[in-house]
mmCIF file of C-alpha atoms in Angstrom:
data_model
loop_
_atom_site.group_PDB
_atom_site.id
_atom_site.type_symbol
_atom_site.label_atom_id
_atom_site.label_comp_id
_atom_site.label_asym_id
_atom_site.label_seq_id
_atom_site.Cartn_x
_atom_site.Cartn_y
_atom_site.Cartn_z
ATOM 1 C CA MET A 1 86.450 113.412 109.697
ATOM 2 C CA GLU A 2 86.081 117.466 109.629
ATOM 3 C CA ARG A 3 89.158 119.612 110.531
ATOM 4 C CA ARG A 4 86.828 121.646 113.247
ATOM 5 C CA LEU A 5 86.477 118.441 114.429
ATOM 6 C CA LEU A 6 89.789 117.761 114.600
ATOM 7 C CA GLU A 7 91.339 120.863 116.178
ATOM 8 C CA GLY A 8 88.388 120.086 118.688
ATOM 9 C CA LEU A 9 89.821 116.968 119.901
ATOM 10 C CA VAL A 10 93.112 118.620 120.402
ATOM 11 C CA GLU A 11 92.078 120.836 122.575
ATOM 12 C CA ASN A 12 91.007 118.727 124.895
ATOM 13 C CA GLU A 13 93.893 117.776 127.320
ATOM 14 C CA ASP A 14 91.665 113.645 127.820
ATOM 15 C CA PHE A 15 91.357 113.984 123.841
ATOM 16 C CA LEU A 16 91.219 111.381 123.054
ATOM 17 C CA GLN A 17 92.136 107.240 124.632
ATOM 18 C CA GLU A 18 91.433 105.601 121.732
ATOM 19 C CA PHE A 19 93.342 106.680 118.620
ATOM 20 C CA SER A 20 91.689 104.102 115.889
ATOM 21 C CA ILE A 21 89.385 106.792 115.879
ATOM 22 C CA LEU A 22 91.505 108.645 112.829
ATOM 23 C CA ASN A 23 92.139 106.501 111.570
ATOM 24 C CA GLY A 24 92.787 106.920 107.591
ATOM 25 C CA LEU A 25 94.056 110.711 108.232
ATOM 26 C CA LEU A 26 96.561 112.535 106.168
ATOM 27 C CA LEU A 27 98.362 114.638 108.773
ATOM 28 C CA LYS A 28 100.876 117.960 108.455
ATOM 29 C CA GLY A 29 102.584 120.023 110.938
ATOM 30 C CA LYS A 30 105.085 122.752 110.546
ATOM 31 C CA ASP A 31 107.433 120.481 109.140
ATOM 32 C CA PRO A 32 107.645 118.154 105.366
ATOM 33 C CA ALA A 33 106.688 115.288 107.144
ATOM 34 C CA ILE A 34 103.324 114.091 106.190
ATOM 35 C CA TYR A 35 101.518 110.938 108.256
ATOM 36 C CA PHE A 36 98.756 108.594 107.416
ATOM 37 C CA ILE A 37 96.660 107.052 110.300
ATOM 38 C CA MET A 38 96.889 103.603 110.355
ATOM 39 C CA GLU A 39 95.810 101.560 113.336
ATOM 40 C CA GLY A 40 95.276 104.083 115.588
ATOM 41 C CA LYS A 41 98.939 105.151 115.133
ATOM 42 C CA LYS A 42 101.062 108.010 113.047
ATOM 43 C CA CYS A 43 102.965 106.346 110.204
ATOM 44 C CA LEU A 44 105.901 108.394 108.445
ATOM 45 C CA ILE A 45 105.400 108.395 104.920
ATOM 46 C CA PRO A 46 108.730 108.615 103.739
ATOM 47 C CA ASN A 47 108.900 111.050 100.616
ATOM 48 C CA TRP A 48 106.317 112.752 98.003
ATOM 49 C CA GLU A 49 106.672 109.794 95.617
ATOM 50 C CA THR A 50 105.388 107.589 98.404
ATOM 51 C CA PHE A 51 102.858 109.420 98.936
ATOM 52 C CA THR A 52 101.476 109.939 95.194
ATOM 53 C CA ASN A 53 101.910 106.798 94.966
ATOM 54 C CA LEU A 54 99.258 106.372 97.242
ATOM 55 C CA PHE A 55 97.463 109.745 97.839
ATOM 56 C CA VAL A 56 94.518 111.893 95.976
ATOM 57 C CA GLY A 57 97.017 114.619 96.561
ATOM 58 C CA MET A 58 97.470 117.512 98.912
ATOM 59 C CA ASP A 59 94.194 119.195 99.811
ATOM 60 C CA HIS A 60 93.811 115.561 101.779
ATOM 61 C CA VAL A 61 96.821 116.465 103.597
ATOM 62 C CA VAL A 62 94.798 117.931 107.215
ATOM 63 C CA ASN A 63 97.686 120.667 108.249
ATOM 64 C CA LEU A 64 97.462 121.742 111.846
ATOM 65 C CA SER A 65 100.106 124.266 111.777
ATOM 66 C CA ASP A 66 97.797 126.740 109.204
ATOM 67 C CA LYS A 67 95.684 127.249 112.099
ATOM 68 C CA HIS A 68 96.868 126.397 114.694
ATOM 69 C CA PRO A 69 101.018 126.503 115.158
ATOM 70 C CA ASN A 70 101.299 125.463 118.780
ATOM 71 C CA MET A 71 98.850 122.532 118.984
ATOM 72 C CA TRP A 72 100.711 120.623 116.531
ATOM 73 C CA GLU A 73 103.113 119.423 118.400
ATOM 74 C CA LYS A 74 101.493 118.142 121.516
ATOM 75 C CA PHE A 75 98.738 116.473 119.197
ATOM 76 C CA ILE A 76 100.958 114.554 117.027
ATOM 77 C CA GLU A 77 103.303 113.683 120.312
ATOM 78 C CA LYS A 78 100.178 112.096 121.991
ATOM 79 C CA ILE A 79 98.974 110.157 118.874
ATOM 80 C CA PRO A 80 102.069 106.607 119.259
ATOM 81 C CA ASN A 81 104.807 105.084 116.646
ATOM 82 C CA GLY A 82 103.430 102.996 113.815
ATOM 83 C CA GLU A 83 105.722 101.504 111.027
ATOM 84 C CA VAL A 84 106.770 103.471 108.469
ATOM 85 C CA ILE A 85 105.261 103.455 105.408
ATOM 86 C CA SER A 86 107.989 101.719 102.985
ATOM 87 C CA ASP A 87 109.246 103.662 100.193
ATOM 88 C CA GLY A 88 107.437 103.113 97.370
ATOM 89 C CA ALA A 89 104.137 101.210 98.819
ATOM 90 C CA ILE A 90 102.065 101.116 96.051
ATOM 91 C CA LEU A 91 98.192 100.576 96.103
ATOM 92 C CA ILE A 92 97.464 96.345 94.640
ATOM 93 C CA LYS A 93 94.718 93.969 93.543
ATOM 94 C CA LYS A 94 94.789 91.102 91.190
ATOM 95 C CA LYS A 95 94.035 91.016 88.142
ATOM 96 C CA ASN A 96 90.408 90.014 88.018
ATOM 97 C CA GLN A 97 89.354 90.413 91.718
ATOM 98 C CA ASP A 98 88.264 93.568 93.256
ATOM 99 C CA ALA A 99 90.163 93.554 96.888
ATOM 100 C CA VAL A 100 92.503 96.474 96.766
ATOM 101 C CA TYR A 101 95.400 96.031 99.429
ATOM 102 C CA MET A 102 97.850 98.346 99.819
ATOM 103 C CA LEU A 103 101.489 97.075 99.941
ATOM 104 C CA THR A 104 103.982 98.295 102.481
ATOM 105 C CA ASN A 105 106.849 97.039 104.640
ATOM 106 C CA LEU A 106 106.307 93.639 102.853
ATOM 107 C CA HIS A 107 102.489 93.136 104.269
ATOM 108 C CA LYS A 108 99.624 93.734 102.957
ATOM 109 C CA HIS A 109 97.517 95.714 103.883
ATOM 110 C CA TRP A 110 93.367 94.909 102.534
ATOM 111 C CA ILE A 111 91.151 97.554 102.281
ATOM 112 C CA ILE A 112 88.022 96.211 103.637
ATOM 113 C CA SER A 113 86.258 98.968 100.710
ATOM 114 C CA PRO A 114 85.728 100.908 98.296
ATOM 115 C CA SER A 115 84.076 104.338 101.350
ATOM 116 C CA VAL A 116 86.683 103.651 102.833
ATOM 117 C CA PHE A 117 89.762 103.518 100.197
ATOM 118 C CA ASN A 118 87.701 107.274 99.418
ATOM 119 C CA ALA A 119 87.366 108.745 103.100
ATOM 120 C CA CYS A 120 91.540 107.714 103.017
ATOM 121 C CA SER A 121 92.159 109.110 100.489
ATOM 122 C CA PHE A 122 93.569 106.539 97.922
ATOM 123 C CA ASN A 123 93.770 107.414 94.508
ATOM 124 C CA TRP A 124 91.958 105.082 92.089
ATOM 125 C CA ASP A 125 94.469 106.100 89.442
ATOM 126 C CA LYS A 126 97.300 104.109 91.257
ATOM 127 C CA ILE A 127 96.165 100.780 91.890
ATOM 128 C CA GLU A 128 98.583 98.371 89.631
ATOM 129 C CA LYS A 129 97.116 95.213 89.191
ATOM 130 C CA TYR A 130 99.146 91.855 89.267
ATOM 131 C CA PRO A 131 98.243 87.582 88.455
ATOM 132 C CA ASP A 132 96.653 86.096 91.629
ATOM 133 C CA ILE A 133 100.266 83.686 92.286
ATOM 134 C CA ILE A 134 101.657 87.329 92.006
ATOM 135 C CA ILE A 135 98.536 88.970 95.199
ATOM 136 C CA ASP A 136 98.408 85.688 96.973
ATOM 137 C CA SER A 137 102.561 84.514 97.552
#
């Protein structure tokens, strides 16, 4: 989602009832916390190691506090809390199949297509391959 569109949504008091439109965004405010929007909820990324396990880099993080420092709190408070991404979360796939999952909180989240993978700023180079028996368990 383009930054200008995101800023426009935030400035609108009725900006969103359905937060799933934000899915896949990486958001940051004044503090060092970075959030990944998943299933319409903000999920805290607990540390830099976990961020680099999953995502391509900081240039894909929308930092609203740069341009609108007072808008950040108003915006982030409206998005419901999701589970914190587990410390050490990873991207996984079977050795001989294309399906990729984000493994966090002992749950596999299927990333449905390469375009969704890219839109979420996941890092293709960080996918770990495992035997079927491990992925299927």
